PDB file of C-alpha atoms in Angstrom:
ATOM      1  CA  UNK A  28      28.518 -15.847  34.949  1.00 44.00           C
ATOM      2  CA  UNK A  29      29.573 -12.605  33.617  1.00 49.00           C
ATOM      3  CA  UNK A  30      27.309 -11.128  30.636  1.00 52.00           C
ATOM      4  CA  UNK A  31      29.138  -9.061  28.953  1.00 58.00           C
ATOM      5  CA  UNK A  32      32.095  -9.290  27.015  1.00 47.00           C
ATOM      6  CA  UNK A  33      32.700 -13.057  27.254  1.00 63.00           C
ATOM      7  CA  UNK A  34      32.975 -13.741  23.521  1.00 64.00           C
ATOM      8  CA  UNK A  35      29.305 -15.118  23.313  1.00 57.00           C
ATOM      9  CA  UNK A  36      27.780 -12.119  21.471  1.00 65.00           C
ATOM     10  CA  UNK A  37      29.335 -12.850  18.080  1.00 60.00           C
ATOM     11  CA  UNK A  38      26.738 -15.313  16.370  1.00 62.00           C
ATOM     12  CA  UNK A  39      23.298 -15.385  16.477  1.00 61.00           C
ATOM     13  CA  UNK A  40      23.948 -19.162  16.807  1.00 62.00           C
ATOM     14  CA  UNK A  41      26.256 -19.235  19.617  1.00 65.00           C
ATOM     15  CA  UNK A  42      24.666 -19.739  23.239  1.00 63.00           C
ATOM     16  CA  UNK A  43      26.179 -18.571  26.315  1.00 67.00           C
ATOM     17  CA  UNK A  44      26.426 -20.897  29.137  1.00 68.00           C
ATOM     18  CA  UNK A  45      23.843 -19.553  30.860  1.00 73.00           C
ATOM     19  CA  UNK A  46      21.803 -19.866  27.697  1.00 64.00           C
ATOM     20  CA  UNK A  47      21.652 -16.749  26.415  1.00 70.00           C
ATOM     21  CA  UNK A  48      21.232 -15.409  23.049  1.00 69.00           C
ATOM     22  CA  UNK A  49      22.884 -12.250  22.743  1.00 72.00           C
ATOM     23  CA  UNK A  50      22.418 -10.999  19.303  1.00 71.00           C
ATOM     24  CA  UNK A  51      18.573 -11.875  19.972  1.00 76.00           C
ATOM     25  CA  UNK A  52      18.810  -9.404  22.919  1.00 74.00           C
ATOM     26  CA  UNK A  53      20.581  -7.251  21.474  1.00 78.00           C
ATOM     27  CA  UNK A  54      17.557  -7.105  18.962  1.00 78.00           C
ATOM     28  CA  UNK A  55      15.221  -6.387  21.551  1.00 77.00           C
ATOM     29  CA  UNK A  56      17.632  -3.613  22.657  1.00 85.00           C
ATOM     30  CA  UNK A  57      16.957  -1.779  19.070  1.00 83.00           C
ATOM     31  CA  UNK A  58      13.016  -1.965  19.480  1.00 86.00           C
ATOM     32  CA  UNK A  59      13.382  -0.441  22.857  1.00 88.00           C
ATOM     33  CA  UNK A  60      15.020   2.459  21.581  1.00 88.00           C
ATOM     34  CA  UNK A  61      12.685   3.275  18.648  1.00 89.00           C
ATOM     35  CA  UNK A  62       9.494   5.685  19.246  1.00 90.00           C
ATOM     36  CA  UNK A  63       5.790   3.626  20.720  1.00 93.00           C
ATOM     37  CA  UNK A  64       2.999   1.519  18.938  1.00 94.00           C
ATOM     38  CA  UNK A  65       0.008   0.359  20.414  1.00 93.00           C
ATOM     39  CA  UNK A  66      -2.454  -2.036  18.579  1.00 93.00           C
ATOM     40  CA  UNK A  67      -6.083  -2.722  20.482  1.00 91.00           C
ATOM     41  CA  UNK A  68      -8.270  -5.448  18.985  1.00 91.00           C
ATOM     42  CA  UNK A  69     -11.505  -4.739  19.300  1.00 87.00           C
ATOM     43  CA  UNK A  70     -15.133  -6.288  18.521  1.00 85.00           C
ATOM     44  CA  UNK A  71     -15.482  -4.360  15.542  1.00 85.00           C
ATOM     45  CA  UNK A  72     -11.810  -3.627  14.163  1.00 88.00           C
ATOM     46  CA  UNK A  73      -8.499  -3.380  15.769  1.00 91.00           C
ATOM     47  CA  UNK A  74      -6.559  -0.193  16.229  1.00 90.00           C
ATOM     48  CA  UNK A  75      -2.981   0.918  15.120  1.00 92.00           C
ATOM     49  CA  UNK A  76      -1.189   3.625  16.552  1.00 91.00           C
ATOM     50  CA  UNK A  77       2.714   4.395  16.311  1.00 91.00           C
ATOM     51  CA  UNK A  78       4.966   7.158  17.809  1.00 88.00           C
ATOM     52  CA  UNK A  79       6.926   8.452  14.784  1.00 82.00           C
ATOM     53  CA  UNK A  80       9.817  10.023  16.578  1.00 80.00           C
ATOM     54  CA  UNK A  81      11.552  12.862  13.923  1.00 78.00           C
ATOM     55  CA  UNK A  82      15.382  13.458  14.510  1.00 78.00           C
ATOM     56  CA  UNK A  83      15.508  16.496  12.415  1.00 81.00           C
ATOM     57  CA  UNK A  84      13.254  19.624  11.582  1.00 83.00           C
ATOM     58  CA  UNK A  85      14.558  18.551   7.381  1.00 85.00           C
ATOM     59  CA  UNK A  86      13.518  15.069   7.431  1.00 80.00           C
ATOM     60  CA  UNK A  87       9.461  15.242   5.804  1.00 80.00           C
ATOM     61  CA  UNK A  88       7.028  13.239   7.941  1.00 76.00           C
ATOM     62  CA  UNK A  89       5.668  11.014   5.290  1.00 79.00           C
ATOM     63  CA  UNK A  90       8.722   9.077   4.870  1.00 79.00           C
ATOM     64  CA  UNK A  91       9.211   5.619   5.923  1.00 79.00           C
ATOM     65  CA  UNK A  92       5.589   5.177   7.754  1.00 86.00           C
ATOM     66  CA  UNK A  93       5.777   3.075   9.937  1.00 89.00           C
ATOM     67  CA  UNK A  94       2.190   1.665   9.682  1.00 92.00           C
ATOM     68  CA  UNK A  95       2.049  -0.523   6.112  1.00 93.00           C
ATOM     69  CA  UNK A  96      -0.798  -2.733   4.924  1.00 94.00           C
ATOM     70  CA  UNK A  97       0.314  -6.375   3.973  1.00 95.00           C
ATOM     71  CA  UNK A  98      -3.052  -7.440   2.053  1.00 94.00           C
ATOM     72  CA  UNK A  99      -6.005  -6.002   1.622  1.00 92.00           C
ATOM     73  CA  UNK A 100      -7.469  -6.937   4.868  1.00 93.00           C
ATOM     74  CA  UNK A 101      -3.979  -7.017   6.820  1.00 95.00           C
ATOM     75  CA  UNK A 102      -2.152  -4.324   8.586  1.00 95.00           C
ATOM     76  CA  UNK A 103       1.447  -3.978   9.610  1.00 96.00           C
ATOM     77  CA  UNK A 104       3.032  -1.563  12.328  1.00 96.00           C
ATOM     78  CA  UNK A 105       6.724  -2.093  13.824  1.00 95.00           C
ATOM     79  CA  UNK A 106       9.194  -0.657  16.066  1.00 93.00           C
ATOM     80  CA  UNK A 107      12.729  -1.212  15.231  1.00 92.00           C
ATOM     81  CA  UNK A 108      14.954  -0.840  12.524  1.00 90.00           C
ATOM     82  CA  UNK A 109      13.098   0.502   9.783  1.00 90.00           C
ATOM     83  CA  UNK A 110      14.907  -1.367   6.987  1.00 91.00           C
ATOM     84  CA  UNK A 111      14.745  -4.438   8.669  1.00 92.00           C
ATOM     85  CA  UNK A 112      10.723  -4.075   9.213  1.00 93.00           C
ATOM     86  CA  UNK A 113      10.078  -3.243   5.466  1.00 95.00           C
ATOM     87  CA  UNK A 114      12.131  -6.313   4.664  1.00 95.00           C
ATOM     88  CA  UNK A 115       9.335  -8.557   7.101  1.00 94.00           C
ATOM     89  CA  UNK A 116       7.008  -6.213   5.373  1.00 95.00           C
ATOM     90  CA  UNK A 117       8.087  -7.775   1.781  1.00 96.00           C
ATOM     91  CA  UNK A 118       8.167 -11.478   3.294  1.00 96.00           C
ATOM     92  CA  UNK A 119       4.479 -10.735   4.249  1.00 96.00           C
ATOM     93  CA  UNK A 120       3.548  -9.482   1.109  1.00 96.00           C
ATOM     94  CA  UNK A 121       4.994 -12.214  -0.900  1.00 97.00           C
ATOM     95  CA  UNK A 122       3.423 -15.059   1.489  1.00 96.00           C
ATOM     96  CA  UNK A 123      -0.255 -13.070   1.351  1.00 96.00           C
ATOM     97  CA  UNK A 124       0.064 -12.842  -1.788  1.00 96.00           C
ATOM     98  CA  UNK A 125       1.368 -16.734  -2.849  1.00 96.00           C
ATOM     99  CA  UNK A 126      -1.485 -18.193  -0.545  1.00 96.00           C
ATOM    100  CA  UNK A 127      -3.747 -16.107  -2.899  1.00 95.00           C
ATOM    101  CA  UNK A 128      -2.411 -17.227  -6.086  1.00 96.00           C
ATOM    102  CA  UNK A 129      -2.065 -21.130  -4.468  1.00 97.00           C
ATOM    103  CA  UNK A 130      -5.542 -21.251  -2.499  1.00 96.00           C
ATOM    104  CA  UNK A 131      -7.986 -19.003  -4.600  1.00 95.00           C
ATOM    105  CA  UNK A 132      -8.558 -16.912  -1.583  1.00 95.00           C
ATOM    106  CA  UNK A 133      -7.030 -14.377   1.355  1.00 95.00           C
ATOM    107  CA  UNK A 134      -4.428 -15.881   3.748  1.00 95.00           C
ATOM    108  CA  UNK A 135      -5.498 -16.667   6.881  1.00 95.00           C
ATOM    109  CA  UNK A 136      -3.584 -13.864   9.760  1.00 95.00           C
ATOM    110  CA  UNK A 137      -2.652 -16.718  11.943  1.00 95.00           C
ATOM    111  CA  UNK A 138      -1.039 -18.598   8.966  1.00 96.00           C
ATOM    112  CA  UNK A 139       0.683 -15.011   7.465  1.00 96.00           C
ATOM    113  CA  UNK A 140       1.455 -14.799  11.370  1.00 96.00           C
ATOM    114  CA  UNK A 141       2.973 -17.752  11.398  1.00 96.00           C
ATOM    115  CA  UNK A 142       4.849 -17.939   8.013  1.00 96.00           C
ATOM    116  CA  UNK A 143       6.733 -14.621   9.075  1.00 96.00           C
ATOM    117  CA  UNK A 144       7.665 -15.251  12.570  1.00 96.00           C
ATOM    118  CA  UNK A 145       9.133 -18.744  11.137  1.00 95.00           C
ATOM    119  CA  UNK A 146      10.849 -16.503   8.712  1.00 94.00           C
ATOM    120  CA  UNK A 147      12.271 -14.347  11.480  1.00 92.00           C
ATOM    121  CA  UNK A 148      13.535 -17.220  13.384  1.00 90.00           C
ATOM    122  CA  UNK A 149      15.056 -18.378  10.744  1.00 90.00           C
ATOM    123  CA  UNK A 150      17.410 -15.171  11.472  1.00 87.00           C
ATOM    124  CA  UNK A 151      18.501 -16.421  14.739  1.00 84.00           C
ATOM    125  CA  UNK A 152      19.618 -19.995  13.738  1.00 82.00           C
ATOM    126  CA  UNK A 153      22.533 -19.058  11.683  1.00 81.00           C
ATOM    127  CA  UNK A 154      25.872 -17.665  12.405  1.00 76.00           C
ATOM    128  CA  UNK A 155      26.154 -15.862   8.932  1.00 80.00           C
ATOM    129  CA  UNK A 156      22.527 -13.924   9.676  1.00 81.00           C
ATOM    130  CA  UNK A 157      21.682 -11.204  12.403  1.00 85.00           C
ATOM    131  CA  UNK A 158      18.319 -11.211  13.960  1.00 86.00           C
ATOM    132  CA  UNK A 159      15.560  -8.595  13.068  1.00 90.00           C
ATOM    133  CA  UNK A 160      15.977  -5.377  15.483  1.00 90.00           C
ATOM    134  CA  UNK A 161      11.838  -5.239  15.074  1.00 94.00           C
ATOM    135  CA  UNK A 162       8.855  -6.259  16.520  1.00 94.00           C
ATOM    136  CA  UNK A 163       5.971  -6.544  14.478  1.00 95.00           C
ATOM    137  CA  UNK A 164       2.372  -5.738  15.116  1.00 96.00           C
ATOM    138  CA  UNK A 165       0.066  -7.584  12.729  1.00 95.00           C
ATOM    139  CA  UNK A 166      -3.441  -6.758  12.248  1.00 95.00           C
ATOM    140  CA  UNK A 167      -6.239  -7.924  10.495  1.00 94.00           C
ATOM    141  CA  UNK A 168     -10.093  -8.398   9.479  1.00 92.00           C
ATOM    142  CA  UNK A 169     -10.992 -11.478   8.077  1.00 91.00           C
ATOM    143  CA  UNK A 170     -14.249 -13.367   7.811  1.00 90.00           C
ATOM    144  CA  UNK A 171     -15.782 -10.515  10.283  1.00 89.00           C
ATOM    145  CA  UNK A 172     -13.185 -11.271  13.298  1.00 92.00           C
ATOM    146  CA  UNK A 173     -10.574  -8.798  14.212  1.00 93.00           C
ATOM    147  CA  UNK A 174      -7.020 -10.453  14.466  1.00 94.00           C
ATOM    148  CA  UNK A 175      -4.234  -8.894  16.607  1.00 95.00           C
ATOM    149  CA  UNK A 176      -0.390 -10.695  16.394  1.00 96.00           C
ATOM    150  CA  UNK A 177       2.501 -10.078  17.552  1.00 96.00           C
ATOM    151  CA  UNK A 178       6.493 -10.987  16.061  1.00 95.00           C
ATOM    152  CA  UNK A 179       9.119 -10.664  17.944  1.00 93.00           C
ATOM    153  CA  UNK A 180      12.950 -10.582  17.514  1.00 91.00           C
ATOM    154  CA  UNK A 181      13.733 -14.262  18.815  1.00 88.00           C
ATOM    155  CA  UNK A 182      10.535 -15.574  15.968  1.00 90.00           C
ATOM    156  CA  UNK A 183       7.995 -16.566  18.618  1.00 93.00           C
ATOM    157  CA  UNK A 184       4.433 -14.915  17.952  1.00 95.00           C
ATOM    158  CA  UNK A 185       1.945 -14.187  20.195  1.00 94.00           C
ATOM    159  CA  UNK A 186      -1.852 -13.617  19.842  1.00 94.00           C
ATOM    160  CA  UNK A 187      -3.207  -9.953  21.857  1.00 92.00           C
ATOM    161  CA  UNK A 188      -6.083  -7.831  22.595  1.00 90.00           C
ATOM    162  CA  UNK A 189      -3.816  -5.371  23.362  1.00 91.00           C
ATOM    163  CA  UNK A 190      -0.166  -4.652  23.166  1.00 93.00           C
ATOM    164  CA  UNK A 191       3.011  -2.097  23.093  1.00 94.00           C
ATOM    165  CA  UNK A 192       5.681  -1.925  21.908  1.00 94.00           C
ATOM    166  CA  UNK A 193       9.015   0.520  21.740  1.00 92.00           C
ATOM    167  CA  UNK A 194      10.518   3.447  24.003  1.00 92.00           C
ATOM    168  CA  UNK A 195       7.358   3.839  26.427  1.00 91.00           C
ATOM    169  CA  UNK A 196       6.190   0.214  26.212  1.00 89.00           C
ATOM    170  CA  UNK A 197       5.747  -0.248  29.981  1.00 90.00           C
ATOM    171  CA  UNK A 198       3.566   3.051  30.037  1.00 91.00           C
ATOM    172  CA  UNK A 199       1.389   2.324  27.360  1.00 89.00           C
ATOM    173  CA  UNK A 200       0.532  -1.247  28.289  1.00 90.00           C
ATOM    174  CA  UNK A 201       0.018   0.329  32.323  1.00 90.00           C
ATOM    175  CA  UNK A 202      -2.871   2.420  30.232  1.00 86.00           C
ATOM    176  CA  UNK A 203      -4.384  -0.477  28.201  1.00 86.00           C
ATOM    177  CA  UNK A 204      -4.375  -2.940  31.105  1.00 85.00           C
ATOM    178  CA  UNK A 205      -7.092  -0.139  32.497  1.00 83.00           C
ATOM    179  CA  UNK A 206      -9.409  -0.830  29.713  1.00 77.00           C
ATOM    180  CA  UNK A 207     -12.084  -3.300  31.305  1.00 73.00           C
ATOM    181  CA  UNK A 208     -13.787  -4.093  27.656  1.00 71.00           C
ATOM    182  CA  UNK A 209     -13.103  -4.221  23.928  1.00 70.00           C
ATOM    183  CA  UNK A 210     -15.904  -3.434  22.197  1.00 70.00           C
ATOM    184  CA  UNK A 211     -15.617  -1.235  19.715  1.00 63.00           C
ATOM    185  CA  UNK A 212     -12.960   1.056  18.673  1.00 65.00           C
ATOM    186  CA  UNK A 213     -14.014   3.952  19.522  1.00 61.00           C
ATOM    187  CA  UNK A 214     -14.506   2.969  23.095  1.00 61.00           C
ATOM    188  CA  UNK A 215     -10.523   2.370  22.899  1.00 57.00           C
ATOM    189  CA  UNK A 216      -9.642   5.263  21.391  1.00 61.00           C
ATOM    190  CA  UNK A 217     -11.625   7.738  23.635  1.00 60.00           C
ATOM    191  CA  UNK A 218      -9.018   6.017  26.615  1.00 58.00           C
ATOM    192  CA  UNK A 219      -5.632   7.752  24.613  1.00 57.00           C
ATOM    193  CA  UNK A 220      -5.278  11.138  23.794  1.00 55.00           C
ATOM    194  CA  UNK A 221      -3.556  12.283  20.502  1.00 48.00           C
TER     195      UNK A 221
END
C-alpha cells in the first residue's frame, strides 16, 4: 500500500487501510522538528530541560518558555507547536485547578496525566479537529514522590524515569540510557553539560 497521497490524510478520523492515522503522524512530524527536552525523575525531584531553538537575533529569549508550571507542585515542558502546547497547558490548569476546588486538595499527576491525554485524544477522534503537534512532559512532586509523564500526539500517556523528546531525541535518550541510577538530581545533571 502506497503512503502517501492516497486521500487518507484528510481527517484525523479517517484510517488508511493499512491502519494508519495520518494527521496523528503528521503530529509527531511537528515535535520532531522543534528544538530537545529531556525530563529525569529522580529520588529527590525530577529534572526539566528544553532546547529553545531562536530563529532570529530580534526575537527576545523570554518569550513563549517553553517550560510552564501547571499547579503548584506540577511542571510542564513540550516540544511542538507552541500554541498548541499552551492550549494543553490551559486544559491542565483548569483540571488542577477544578480537582482543587471539587476535592479540597492537589490533583493527583497521574489523574492531571490522565485527564489531559484523554483531552488530547479527544483531538484525534473527530474529522472537524486536528491533533496536537506536541508532546508533553509532565512533572511533578506530590506527597514526597517525584512523578515523570509523558503525552503524546495520538493521547496515550506513558509513565518515565527518563525521556526525550524533539529534534535530537534519539541522542539524548542514547545519553540517559547511560545513567545506571536515579538518585538525586544532581547526580543527573552532572551526566549533561549546559
Amino acid at each position: 500500500m502506497s503512503s502517501i497521497g492516497t486521500g487518507y490524510d484528510l481527517s484525523a478520523s479517517q484510517f488508511s487501510p493499512d491502519g494508519r492515522v495520518f494527521q496523528v503522524e503528521y503530529a509527531l512530524k511537528a515535535v520532531e522538528n522543534s528544538g530537545t527536552v529531556v525530563g529525569i525523575r529522580c529520588k529527590d525531584g525530577v529534572v526539566l530541560a528544553a532546547e529553545k531553538i531562536i530563529t532570529s537575533k530580534l526575537l527576545s529569549r523570554s518569550t513563549q518558555p517553553r517550560i510552564v508550571n501547571v499547579d503548584a507542585h506540577i511542571g510542564m515542558v513540550f516540544a511542538g507547536l507552541v500554541a498548541d502546547a499552551y492550549q494543553l497547558c490551559n486544559i491542565g490548569r483548569d483540571e488542577a485547578s477544578d480537582y482543587r476546588v471539587q476535592h479540597s486538595m492537589p490533583v493527583p499527576p497521574k489523574y492531571l496525566a490522565s485527564r489531559v491525554a484523554q483531552y488530547v485524544h479527544a483531538y484525534t477522534l473527530y474529522a472537524a479537529l486536528r491533533p496536537f503537534g506536541v508532546t508533553t512532559l509532565l512533572a511533578s512532586y506530590h506527597n514526597g514522590k517525584p512523578d515523570l509523564h509523558v503525552i503524546e500526539p495520538s493521547g496515550v500517556f506513558y509513565s518515565y524515569n527518563a525521556c526525550a523528546s524533539g529534534k535530537a531525541k534519539a541522542n539524548a535518550m542514547t545519553e540517559l540510557e547511560k545513567i545506571k541510577d536515579f538518585k538525586a538530581c544532581a547526580n543527573a545533571l552532572s551526566k549533561f553539560e549546559c
